[in-house]
Amino acid sequence: MPLELLKYGLRRGHKPFHDIPPTPDLRRSYDVVIIGGGGHGLAAAYYLSRYHGITNVAVLEKGYLAGGNTARNTTTVRSNYLTIPSIEFYREGVSLFENMSHELGFNVMFSQRGQLTLAHSDGAMRSFRLRAEMGKHAGTRIEVVDARGVQKICPHVNMDFGGQHEVLGGLWHADGGTARHDAVAWGYAKRAAENGVQIHQRTEVTGFGVSGDRVTEVRTNRGTIQAGQVLQAAGGMNGRIAEMAGIRLPIRCFPLQAMVTQPLKPFLDILLSSSDLHTYLVQSSRGEIVIGGGTDPYQLASTRSTLPQKEALATGALQLMPFLHNVKLLRQWAGITDITPDFSPIMGASPLQNYWLDAGWGTWGFKATGVAGKRMAETVATARVPDILRPFALDRFSRFELLNEMGATAAGH
Ligand SMILES: Cc1cc2nc3c(=O)[nH]c(=O)nc-3n(C[C@H](O)[C@H](O)[C@H](O)COP(=O)(O)OP(=O)(O)OC[C@H]3O[C@@H](n4cnc5c(N)ncnc54)[C@H](O)[C@@H]3O)c2cc1C
C-alpha cells in the first residue's frame, strides 16, 4: 500500500478529484429547486434523487456548502425531547445517524456516546422525571440518575460548585451522540450529485415570480429559473426568504455562539450539559473541547461573536470542570438561528401550492438533518405531508396547537 501511494504521488498529471462537480450553468427549469445548501437542503436532494427518482433538482446556495449553521453547530444528536411528536421525529433522526455512514458510503464519524444533562435544582429534577417518562413511552433510552449516578457516568464533573450549583442528579440519554457536521453535508452532497442533482454554490435567491397560489419562477443573482416545486431550507435566512415569496413565518433570529479550546487528550467520553448554567461541553475527535450555550439575549441577523458570551460560556465550563482553567481558547464563532415561538420547527405545506417549508430549526436542527431531508423529500415527491411531520405544520400557530420544546432545547442543542 505505501508503495502504491508513493507511485501515485510521483505520477504526473493527476486528475483533480472533486467530491461534487464544479458549479454548472443554470438550466432554464428544474422539477425541484431547493433553496439552501446546508445539511437539510442537501439531504432532501439526496433522498429525492435516491428514493423518489427525481433528479432534475437544483440546490441553490448563496455561499459555500454547509457554510450556514450546518458547519457552525456543535453536533449534538439526541431525541430526549418533551412532546411525543418531537420524540418520535428526533428518534427517527437518531436512527438515520446510526446508519448514515453506510447509507452514504461516507464516514460521518457518528459517535453514540450518550448525553448527560445535569440538574442543579428540585425543579430541574422534576422536569427530568417527566422527560424521562415521555421518552421511555416513545421508545428512547433515557433515565433519571441521582448524584452518585452522575459521578459514575462522568467522574470529572465538579459536584458542589462551592455550594452554589450543587449537582442533584441528571438525565442520562444513552442514544445521544455526535457526528462530523461538514461530513454529513458533504456526504449527502456527493451522493446527490452522483444521482444527477445540480449543486449551485454562490447562487443567491433574490426573489420569486408568483402567479395565483403557485411559485412560477425563482430569481437568482445568476439568472431566473422555472421551478415545478420549491423547497425552502435556508437556515437563519428562512424568515427573509419566505417573505420574498409573500409568506409570513413566526420566526425571530438570534445569534448562537460557541467556542473550542486547544486539543486535549481524550477524557470526556459523553456529551455533558447543564441547562441551569446554560453551558454544554463535548470533546471533538480532534481533542478540542467544544463549549456552547444559549442564544444571545437580543435579536440580530449577524454572525458576530462577543466577549460577554465568551465570558459566560467560560464561566459555565469552569464551574462544571474547574481543572480546565489553564486551557487556551482557540476559536469562537456564531450562527444566525431561526427561532419559533414554541422552539419546534416548521415543516410541510405553505400557503403556496408548490412551495414547501423546512424552517425554524433554531438551535436544534443538526440532529434532524437526515430525517428532515428524508421526510421533506417524501413530501415534495408525493405532494402529501407524512403523518410524522403533520404536528409541525405552519398552521399550528393559528390553531393554538403549539409543541412547546423550550425546556428540551435549552442549552442541550
Ligand atoms: C453555534 C451553533 C450550535 C448549534 N448546535 C447544534 C447542536 O449541537 N445540535 C443541533 O441539532 N443543532 C445545533 N445547531 C442548529 C443547527 O446548526 C441548525 O439548526 C441546522 O444546521 C440547520 O440546517 P439547515 O440546513 O436548515 O440550515 P443551514 O445550514 O444554515 O443552511 C442554510 C443555507 O441556506 C443558505 N442561504 C441563505 N439565504 C440564501 C439565499 N437567499 N439563496 C441561497 N441560499 C441561501 C445559507 O448560506 C446556508 O448555507 C447549532 C447552531 C449554531 C449556530
XYZ file of C-alpha atoms in Angstrom, residues 159-339:
181
model
C -20.369 18.198 42.064
C -20.756 21.080 44.510
C -19.511 24.323 42.856
C -18.652 25.648 46.303
C -22.263 25.153 47.335
C -23.594 27.405 44.553
C -24.895 24.965 41.981
C -24.737 21.594 43.641
C -25.453 18.709 41.265
C -28.539 16.821 42.440
C -28.727 14.371 39.573
C -29.148 14.249 35.843
C -30.940 12.997 32.769
C -28.963 10.246 31.059
C -29.805 9.715 27.394
C -27.840 6.761 26.076
C -28.981 7.389 22.477
C -27.290 10.816 22.366
C -24.258 11.246 20.168
C -22.229 13.451 17.911
C -21.224 13.410 14.227
C -18.914 15.410 11.996
C -21.153 18.212 10.659
C -19.372 19.029 7.406
C -19.022 15.325 6.600
C -22.794 14.957 6.921
C -23.350 17.794 4.454
C -20.663 16.625 2.047
C -21.801 13.009 2.217
C -25.321 13.990 1.178
C -23.983 16.435 -1.449
C -21.652 13.892 -3.024
C -24.286 11.181 -3.353
C -26.965 13.626 -4.556
C -24.584 14.958 -7.229
C -23.796 11.395 -8.345
C -27.537 10.867 -8.795
C -27.737 13.887 -11.122
C -28.661 16.703 -8.735
C -27.054 20.020 -9.669
C -25.447 21.892 -6.799
C -25.020 25.602 -7.435
C -22.756 27.378 -4.972
C -22.517 31.184 -4.892
C -26.054 31.307 -6.245
C -28.276 33.566 -4.201
C -32.055 33.557 -4.402
C -33.166 37.167 -4.711
C -36.914 36.848 -5.358
C -39.791 34.840 -6.807
C -42.385 35.114 -9.519
C -45.748 34.100 -8.075
C -48.906 33.541 -10.089
C -52.090 32.847 -8.135
C -51.184 30.334 -5.441
C -48.070 28.978 -7.176
C -44.446 29.985 -7.441
C -43.578 30.041 -11.124
C -40.007 31.231 -11.115
C -37.052 31.643 -8.797
C -34.830 34.676 -9.327
C -31.149 34.421 -8.517
C -28.011 36.505 -8.922
C -27.140 34.181 -11.862
C -30.459 34.337 -13.678
C -34.089 33.307 -13.399
C -35.237 29.700 -13.420
C -38.587 27.979 -13.597
C -39.479 25.558 -10.862
C -42.073 22.801 -10.604
C -41.706 22.678 -6.815
C -39.674 24.781 -4.411
C -38.317 23.649 -1.056
C -37.027 26.304 1.293
C -34.267 25.207 3.719
C -32.399 28.448 4.264
C -31.390 28.292 7.953
C -31.100 31.715 9.572
C -32.489 33.359 6.416
C -35.738 31.366 6.439
C -37.892 34.275 7.589
C -36.492 36.588 4.937
C -36.768 34.100 2.060
C -40.356 33.246 2.964
C -41.170 36.948 2.988
C -39.855 37.203 -0.595
C -42.467 34.589 -1.514
C -45.130 36.571 0.349
C -45.271 34.183 3.329
C -45.002 35.404 6.910
C -43.340 32.964 9.290
C -43.408 33.351 13.095
C -39.624 33.354 13.276
C -37.161 35.611 15.050
C -33.384 35.474 14.592
C -30.941 35.273 17.469
C -27.179 34.714 17.264
C -25.935 31.489 18.828
C -22.261 31.301 19.745
C -19.823 28.525 20.523
C -16.084 28.140 21.016
C -13.360 25.490 21.207
C -10.290 25.007 23.353
C -6.899 23.745 22.329
C -6.814 19.962 21.791
C -6.542 17.840 24.940
C -6.018 14.123 25.418
C -9.361 12.317 25.308
C -11.063 12.446 28.717
C -14.682 13.413 28.085
C -16.433 10.434 26.532
C -20.019 11.738 26.853
C -21.902 14.898 25.890
C -22.292 16.961 29.060
C -24.738 19.796 29.512
C -26.332 21.923 32.181
C -29.407 23.941 31.341
C -29.195 25.824 34.662
C -25.698 27.043 33.746
C -26.607 27.450 30.034
C -23.473 25.526 29.087
C -22.578 22.270 27.426
C -19.277 20.558 26.631
C -18.295 17.955 24.054
C -14.826 16.685 23.205
C -14.353 16.609 19.449
C -12.497 13.932 17.511
C -9.567 16.382 17.378
C -9.486 16.567 21.173
C -10.793 20.143 21.368
C -13.440 20.844 23.980
C -16.390 22.376 22.176
C -18.263 24.720 24.516
C -21.733 26.009 23.722
C -24.719 27.507 25.482
C -27.869 29.534 24.961
C -28.526 32.194 22.335
C -27.564 35.831 22.727
C -30.321 37.749 24.543
C -31.123 40.048 21.579
C -32.317 39.610 18.010
C -29.704 40.066 15.310
C -29.040 38.667 11.839
C -25.266 38.681 12.177
C -22.519 36.160 12.871
C -20.551 38.437 15.175
C -19.119 36.747 18.268
C -18.823 38.689 21.519
C -16.696 38.924 24.657
C -19.651 38.747 27.112
C -20.774 35.439 25.608
C -17.239 34.079 25.697
C -17.060 35.011 29.398
C -20.444 33.431 30.099
C -19.518 30.173 28.363
C -16.097 30.048 30.037
C -17.707 30.653 33.451
C -20.169 27.807 32.927
C -17.453 25.462 31.664
C -15.179 26.234 34.609
C -17.988 25.668 37.087
C -18.519 22.227 35.595
C -14.808 21.442 35.229
C -12.552 23.849 37.162
C -9.445 21.919 36.065
C -9.848 23.466 32.592
C -8.779 26.889 33.929
C -5.395 26.908 32.177
C -6.694 25.662 28.852
C -6.458 28.078 25.915
C -9.385 29.005 23.731
C -8.674 28.637 20.018
C -11.768 29.855 18.203
C -15.152 31.431 18.825
C -17.929 31.836 16.277
C -21.661 32.452 15.849
C -24.543 31.393 13.635
C -27.911 33.028 12.996
C -30.660 30.841 14.420
C -34.293 30.991 13.292
C -36.382 30.569 16.449
